[in-house]
Amino acid sequence: MAQHMKDRIVALAGPRKAADMAKLVEKMGGTALLRPAQGTVFLDDEVLRSSIGAWLKAPAPWAIFTTGIGLEAIYDMAEQMGLMDTLNETMQHTFIAARGYKTANALKKRGLAPVVRDDDGSTAGLIRSLEPHDFTGKRVILQLHGESAPKLVEWLEGRGAAVEQILPYQHIPPLEEDISQLVDEIIGGKVHAVAFTSAPQFRFLADYARAHGKLEAVLEAFRGPVLAAAVGKVTAQGLREEGIERMVVPEEERMGSMMVTLGRYFAQNQE
């Protein structure tokens, strides 16, 4: 593999598959620093059991899934509850909407095809695709992706839907020492790039920096010596909402594609 990252230091803010991304950085001649800016925990089984049980007892006409990992968690729990057949039967008679290719692939694995797909991998794109459908007086099961989705919920409720949320897991703040170290490395220009694999990662970073009076210094670093890399459009939008405009985003929303795109940027912008 071409040494596009020779002498470059890349901080990896995503905890998932960080080791695989680090190997890619090293193969391209760079140095990877593992700097998790987010934790993920699965909620209490009883919360998920209760949500799934209520849904399958009284199926809703619509179900919206926003992540593949969330869908997998629902199926795993349904199997533990002895309700796999009920879930399969319910899904066959439900209008399904999906955000993101991983969610669509998880559905396809189970022989299901969404009637609605986002047009660009984002929540905004999903809303655009949902526009033609009538939700007046209809219940909608909404599987969230680690945190609340106020814009989507507000849009659905504005269209007359009754939204019932299922949150199989949630994003949690990283350890303070980890985020503090990353903030200082960004401000000090000790890294050439930071790779983000979800919007909450930068939100947690920005919240910490804001609370310690360092946010403007972080934003200034990203305007100059430090480059942000976002795995896809949803993550990129989250960075933009916090003030980041200069970033690398791959056309294909995959971690490997992000690292390759970042390497090409470095190769084309030698200092």
Tab-separated table of C-alpha atoms in Angstrom:
chain	number	residue	atom	x	y	z
A	1	MET	CA	0.000	0.000	0.000
A	2	ALA	CA	1.294	3.466	-0.937
A	3	GLN	CA	2.954	5.380	1.902
A	4	HIS	CA	0.471	8.267	1.696
A	5	MET	CA	0.562	8.829	5.473
A	6	LYS	CA	4.331	8.795	5.878
A	7	ASP	CA	5.284	10.807	8.990
A	8	ARG	CA	1.619	11.634	9.704
A	9	ILE	CA	-0.033	11.133	13.092
A	10	VAL	CA	-3.726	10.280	13.066
A	11	ALA	CA	-5.897	10.188	16.193
A	12	LEU	CA	-8.724	7.643	16.047
A	13	ALA	CA	-11.762	8.923	17.960
A	14	GLY	CA	-13.955	5.891	17.270
A	15	PRO	CA	-13.558	2.960	19.655
A	16	ARG	CA	-15.131	0.408	17.293
A	17	LYS	CA	-12.700	-1.280	14.886
A	18	ALA	CA	-9.981	1.113	16.021
A	19	ALA	CA	-7.356	-1.640	15.775
A	20	ASP	CA	-8.273	-2.304	12.137
A	21	MET	CA	-8.080	1.399	11.295
A	22	ALA	CA	-4.747	1.677	13.089
A	23	LYS	CA	-3.325	-1.087	10.879
A	24	LEU	CA	-4.438	0.814	7.766
A	25	VAL	CA	-2.738	3.980	8.995
A	26	GLU	CA	0.460	2.056	9.704
A	27	LYS	CA	0.384	0.335	6.294
A	28	MET	CA	0.297	3.792	4.723
A	29	GLY	CA	3.344	4.810	6.752
A	30	GLY	CA	1.586	6.784	9.473
A	31	THR	CA	1.228	6.560	13.238
A	32	ALA	CA	-2.184	5.911	14.788
A	33	LEU	CA	-3.155	7.087	18.263
A	34	LEU	CA	-6.179	5.462	19.887
A	35	ARG	CA	-8.136	8.330	21.453
A	36	PRO	CA	-11.713	7.111	22.100
A	37	ALA	CA	-14.075	10.080	22.228
A	38	GLN	CA	-17.186	7.989	22.858
A	39	GLY	CA	-18.324	4.967	24.765
A	40	THR	CA	-21.254	2.743	23.843
A	41	VAL	CA	-23.314	0.780	26.322
A	42	PHE	CA	-26.291	-1.460	25.843
A	43	LEU	CA	-29.262	-0.537	27.957
A	44	ASP	CA	-30.743	-2.615	30.715
A	45	ASP	CA	-32.201	-5.785	29.248
A	46	GLU	CA	-35.494	-5.134	30.975
A	47	VAL	CA	-35.921	-1.794	29.189
A	48	LEU	CA	-35.372	-3.406	25.792
A	49	ARG	CA	-37.514	-6.425	26.714
A	50	SER	CA	-40.361	-4.155	27.729
A	51	SER	CA	-40.157	-2.097	24.527
A	52	ILE	CA	-40.064	-5.146	22.272
A	53	GLY	CA	-42.820	-6.912	24.204
A	54	ALA	CA	-45.146	-3.905	23.971
A	55	TRP	CA	-44.481	-3.526	20.242
A	56	LEU	CA	-45.085	-7.170	19.362
A	57	LYS	CA	-48.180	-7.347	21.539
A	58	ALA	CA	-49.704	-4.431	19.634
A	59	PRO	CA	-47.896	-4.141	16.260
A	60	ALA	CA	-47.618	-0.712	14.662
A	61	PRO	CA	-48.157	-0.050	10.949
A	62	TRP	CA	-44.685	1.496	10.606
A	63	ALA	CA	-41.212	0.715	11.948
A	64	ILE	CA	-38.190	2.940	11.295
A	65	PHE	CA	-34.695	1.564	11.842
A	66	THR	CA	-31.679	3.852	11.965
A	67	THR	CA	-28.701	1.519	12.544
A	68	GLY	CA	-27.768	-2.039	11.721
A	69	ILE	CA	-26.358	-2.656	15.205
A	70	GLY	CA	-29.648	-1.508	16.752
A	71	LEU	CA	-31.650	-3.838	14.548
A	72	GLU	CA	-29.342	-6.717	15.472
A	73	ALA	CA	-29.823	-5.951	19.173
A	74	ILE	CA	-33.602	-6.095	18.748
A	75	TYR	CA	-33.428	-9.461	16.983
A	76	ASP	CA	-31.005	-10.862	19.570
A	77	MET	CA	-33.314	-9.839	22.397
A	78	ALA	CA	-36.417	-11.178	20.635
A	79	GLU	CA	-34.650	-14.534	20.305
A	80	GLN	CA	-33.806	-14.530	24.023
A	81	MET	CA	-37.462	-13.775	24.767
A	82	GLY	CA	-38.665	-16.643	22.576
A	83	LEU	CA	-40.406	-14.140	20.292
A	84	MET	CA	-38.389	-14.561	17.105
A	85	ASP	CA	-41.306	-16.030	15.154
A	86	THR	CA	-43.570	-13.239	16.368
A	87	LEU	CA	-41.016	-10.613	15.358
A	88	ASN	CA	-40.563	-12.156	11.908
A	89	GLU	CA	-44.337	-12.277	11.378
A	90	THR	CA	-44.743	-8.695	12.571
A	91	MET	CA	-41.982	-7.415	10.293
A	92	GLN	CA	-43.589	-9.094	7.283
A	93	HIS	CA	-46.724	-6.996	7.834
A	94	THR	CA	-45.006	-3.704	8.704
A	95	PHE	CA	-44.056	-0.774	6.502
A	96	ILE	CA	-40.309	-0.527	7.116
A	97	ALA	CA	-38.110	2.537	6.690
A	98	ALA	CA	-34.327	2.388	6.987
A	99	ARG	CA	-31.528	4.910	7.321
A	100	GLY	CA	-28.094	3.886	6.105
A	101	TYR	CA	-26.714	1.009	4.070
A	102	LYS	CA	-25.772	-1.036	7.152
A	103	THR	CA	-29.385	-0.976	8.301
A	104	ALA	CA	-30.600	-1.960	4.828
A	105	ASN	CA	-28.063	-4.811	4.734
A	106	ALA	CA	-29.173	-6.059	8.162
A	107	LEU	CA	-32.761	-6.131	6.904
A	108	LYS	CA	-31.764	-7.850	3.658
A	109	LYS	CA	-30.024	-10.570	5.669
A	110	ARG	CA	-33.447	-11.395	7.086
A	111	GLY	CA	-35.223	-11.294	3.759
A	112	LEU	CA	-36.707	-7.844	4.351
A	113	ALA	CA	-36.670	-4.803	2.097
A	114	PRO	CA	-37.570	-1.315	3.352
A	115	VAL	CA	-40.324	0.535	1.539
A	116	VAL	CA	-38.508	3.783	2.364
A	117	ARG	CA	-34.751	4.470	2.228
A	118	ASP	CA	-32.880	7.689	2.891
A	119	ASP	CA	-31.432	9.325	-0.212
A	120	ASP	CA	-28.035	10.193	1.248
A	121	GLY	CA	-27.427	8.249	4.472
A	122	SER	CA	-28.657	11.041	6.735
A	123	THR	CA	-31.691	11.595	8.941
A	124	ALA	CA	-32.600	14.575	6.752
A	125	GLY	CA	-32.459	12.280	3.727
A	126	LEU	CA	-34.726	9.797	5.476
A	127	ILE	CA	-37.244	12.544	6.233
A	128	ARG	CA	-37.232	13.582	2.562
A	129	SER	CA	-37.984	10.009	1.544
A	130	LEU	CA	-40.782	9.741	4.124
A	131	GLU	CA	-42.480	12.924	2.846
A	132	PRO	CA	-44.925	11.231	0.408
A	133	HIS	CA	-46.377	8.961	3.110
A	134	ASP	CA	-49.346	9.713	5.345
A	135	PHE	CA	-48.698	9.250	9.062
A	136	THR	CA	-51.882	10.832	10.370
A	137	GLY	CA	-53.067	8.878	13.402
A	138	LYS	CA	-50.549	6.081	12.824
A	139	ARG	CA	-48.237	4.518	15.373
A	140	VAL	CA	-44.571	4.418	14.414
A	141	ILE	CA	-41.884	2.299	16.077
A	142	LEU	CA	-38.618	4.248	15.938
A	143	GLN	CA	-35.314	2.521	16.692
A	144	LEU	CA	-32.892	5.232	17.703
A	145	HIS	CA	-29.133	5.215	17.253
A	146	GLY	CA	-27.486	5.862	20.576
A	147	GLU	CA	-29.168	9.170	21.345
A	148	SER	CA	-32.452	10.951	20.802
A	149	ALA	CA	-33.441	12.114	17.317
A	150	PRO	CA	-35.499	15.230	18.058
A	151	LYS	CA	-35.735	16.390	14.430
A	152	LEU	CA	-37.078	13.050	13.212
A	153	VAL	CA	-39.446	12.677	16.162
A	154	GLU	CA	-40.655	16.257	15.743
A	155	TRP	CA	-41.229	15.710	12.034
A	156	LEU	CA	-43.170	12.477	12.569
A	157	GLU	CA	-45.306	13.967	15.329
A	158	GLY	CA	-45.895	17.032	13.171
A	159	ARG	CA	-47.316	14.699	10.542
A	160	GLY	CA	-49.729	13.248	13.087
A	161	ALA	CA	-47.822	10.098	14.052
A	162	ALA	CA	-47.684	8.541	17.501
A	163	VAL	CA	-43.984	7.708	17.968
A	164	GLU	CA	-42.831	4.860	20.210
A	165	GLN	CA	-39.053	4.841	20.646
A	166	ILE	CA	-36.786	1.824	21.079
A	167	LEU	CA	-33.238	2.601	22.198
A	168	PRO	CA	-31.208	-0.644	22.334
A	169	TYR	CA	-27.976	1.176	23.175
A	170	GLN	CA	-26.707	4.650	23.846
A	171	HIS	CA	-23.534	6.655	23.393
A	172	ILE	CA	-21.862	7.789	26.601
A	173	PRO	CA	-19.063	10.297	27.224
A	174	PRO	CA	-15.494	8.957	27.135
A	175	LEU	CA	-13.154	8.928	30.121
A	176	GLU	CA	-12.203	12.493	31.002
A	177	GLU	CA	-8.482	11.755	30.812
A	178	ASP	CA	-8.896	10.406	27.255
A	179	ILE	CA	-10.844	13.399	25.942
A	180	SER	CA	-8.568	15.852	27.779
A	181	GLN	CA	-5.503	14.310	26.157
A	182	LEU	CA	-7.089	14.471	22.692
A	183	VAL	CA	-8.130	18.105	23.132
A	184	ASP	CA	-4.607	19.089	24.182
A	185	GLU	CA	-3.071	17.170	21.271
A	186	ILE	CA	-5.380	18.921	18.798
A	187	ILE	CA	-4.687	22.386	20.196
A	188	GLY	CA	-0.952	21.697	20.356
A	189	GLY	CA	-0.860	20.444	16.759
A	190	LYS	CA	0.555	17.125	17.918
A	191	VAL	CA	-1.715	15.225	15.503
A	192	HIS	CA	-2.164	15.827	11.781
A	193	ALA	CA	-5.720	14.477	11.639
A	194	VAL	CA	-8.530	13.141	13.805
A	195	ALA	CA	-10.808	10.435	12.382
A	196	PHE	CA	-14.418	10.457	13.593
A	197	THR	CA	-16.792	7.534	13.041
A	198	SER	CA	-19.921	9.062	14.625
A	199	ALA	CA	-21.292	12.528	15.280
A	200	PRO	CA	-21.423	12.090	19.098
A	201	GLN	CA	-17.645	11.699	19.191
A	202	PHE	CA	-17.071	15.303	18.178
A	203	ARG	CA	-20.031	16.472	20.249
A	204	PHE	CA	-18.457	14.966	23.374
A	205	LEU	CA	-15.115	16.520	22.427
A	206	ALA	CA	-16.714	19.932	21.815
A	207	ASP	CA	-18.704	19.763	25.058
A	208	TYR	CA	-15.543	19.035	27.045
A	209	ALA	CA	-13.573	21.770	25.280
A	210	ARG	CA	-16.416	24.262	25.767
A	211	ALA	CA	-16.643	23.493	29.492
A	212	HIS	CA	-12.889	24.112	29.870
A	213	GLY	CA	-12.713	27.245	27.744
A	214	LYS	CA	-10.844	25.514	24.935
A	215	LEU	CA	-13.463	25.176	22.193
A	216	GLU	CA	-12.302	28.126	20.092
A	217	ALA	CA	-8.731	26.843	20.270
A	218	VAL	CA	-9.933	23.419	19.066
A	219	LEU	CA	-11.908	24.954	16.191
A	220	GLU	CA	-8.928	27.122	15.223
A	221	ALA	CA	-6.693	24.037	15.119
A	222	PHE	CA	-9.147	22.329	12.763
A	223	ARG	CA	-9.063	25.402	10.512
A	224	GLY	CA	-5.298	25.042	10.154
A	225	PRO	CA	-2.840	22.316	11.040
A	226	VAL	CA	-5.281	19.566	12.059
A	227	LEU	CA	-7.620	17.892	9.575
A	228	ALA	CA	-10.921	16.281	10.523
A	229	ALA	CA	-12.006	13.074	8.785
A	230	ALA	CA	-15.644	11.936	8.968
A	231	VAL	CA	-16.727	8.418	8.044
A	232	GLY	CA	-19.895	9.590	6.280
A	233	LYS	CA	-22.466	12.320	5.713
A	234	VAL	CA	-24.233	11.949	9.073
A	235	THR	CA	-20.972	12.254	10.985
A	236	ALA	CA	-19.871	15.147	8.760
A	237	GLN	CA	-23.116	16.985	9.443
A	238	GLY	CA	-22.561	16.592	13.181
A	239	LEU	CA	-19.102	18.165	12.829
A	240	ARG	CA	-20.466	21.047	10.751
A	241	GLU	CA	-23.113	21.766	13.366
A	242	GLU	CA	-20.298	22.289	15.890
A	243	GLY	CA	-18.347	24.600	13.588
A	244	ILE	CA	-16.036	22.298	11.590
A	245	GLU	CA	-15.989	22.996	7.842
A	246	ARG	CA	-12.590	21.710	6.709
A	247	MET	CA	-12.798	17.932	6.590
A	248	VAL	CA	-12.326	14.818	4.494
A	249	VAL	CA	-15.418	12.657	3.818
A	250	PRO	CA	-15.248	9.492	1.674
A	251	GLU	CA	-17.850	8.851	-1.012
A	252	GLU	CA	-18.423	5.365	0.414
A	253	GLU	CA	-19.423	5.349	4.086
A	254	ARG	CA	-16.892	2.858	5.391
A	255	MET	CA	-14.040	3.190	7.849
A	256	GLY	CA	-11.512	1.780	5.393
A	257	SER	CA	-12.649	4.209	2.708
A	258	MET	CA	-12.247	7.085	5.167
A	259	MET	CA	-8.632	6.157	5.877
A	260	VAL	CA	-7.809	5.699	2.175
A	261	THR	CA	-9.411	9.073	1.365
A	262	LEU	CA	-7.441	10.702	4.185
A	263	GLY	CA	-4.227	9.167	2.866
A	264	ARG	CA	-4.908	10.488	-0.621
A	265	TYR	CA	-5.528	13.951	0.793
A	266	PHE	CA	-2.151	13.889	2.515
A	267	ALA	CA	-0.457	12.663	-0.665
A	268	GLN	CA	-1.971	15.520	-2.678
A	269	ASN	CA	-1.249	18.145	-0.025
A	270	GLN	CA	2.360	17.562	0.925
A	271	GLU	CA	3.753	20.262	3.190
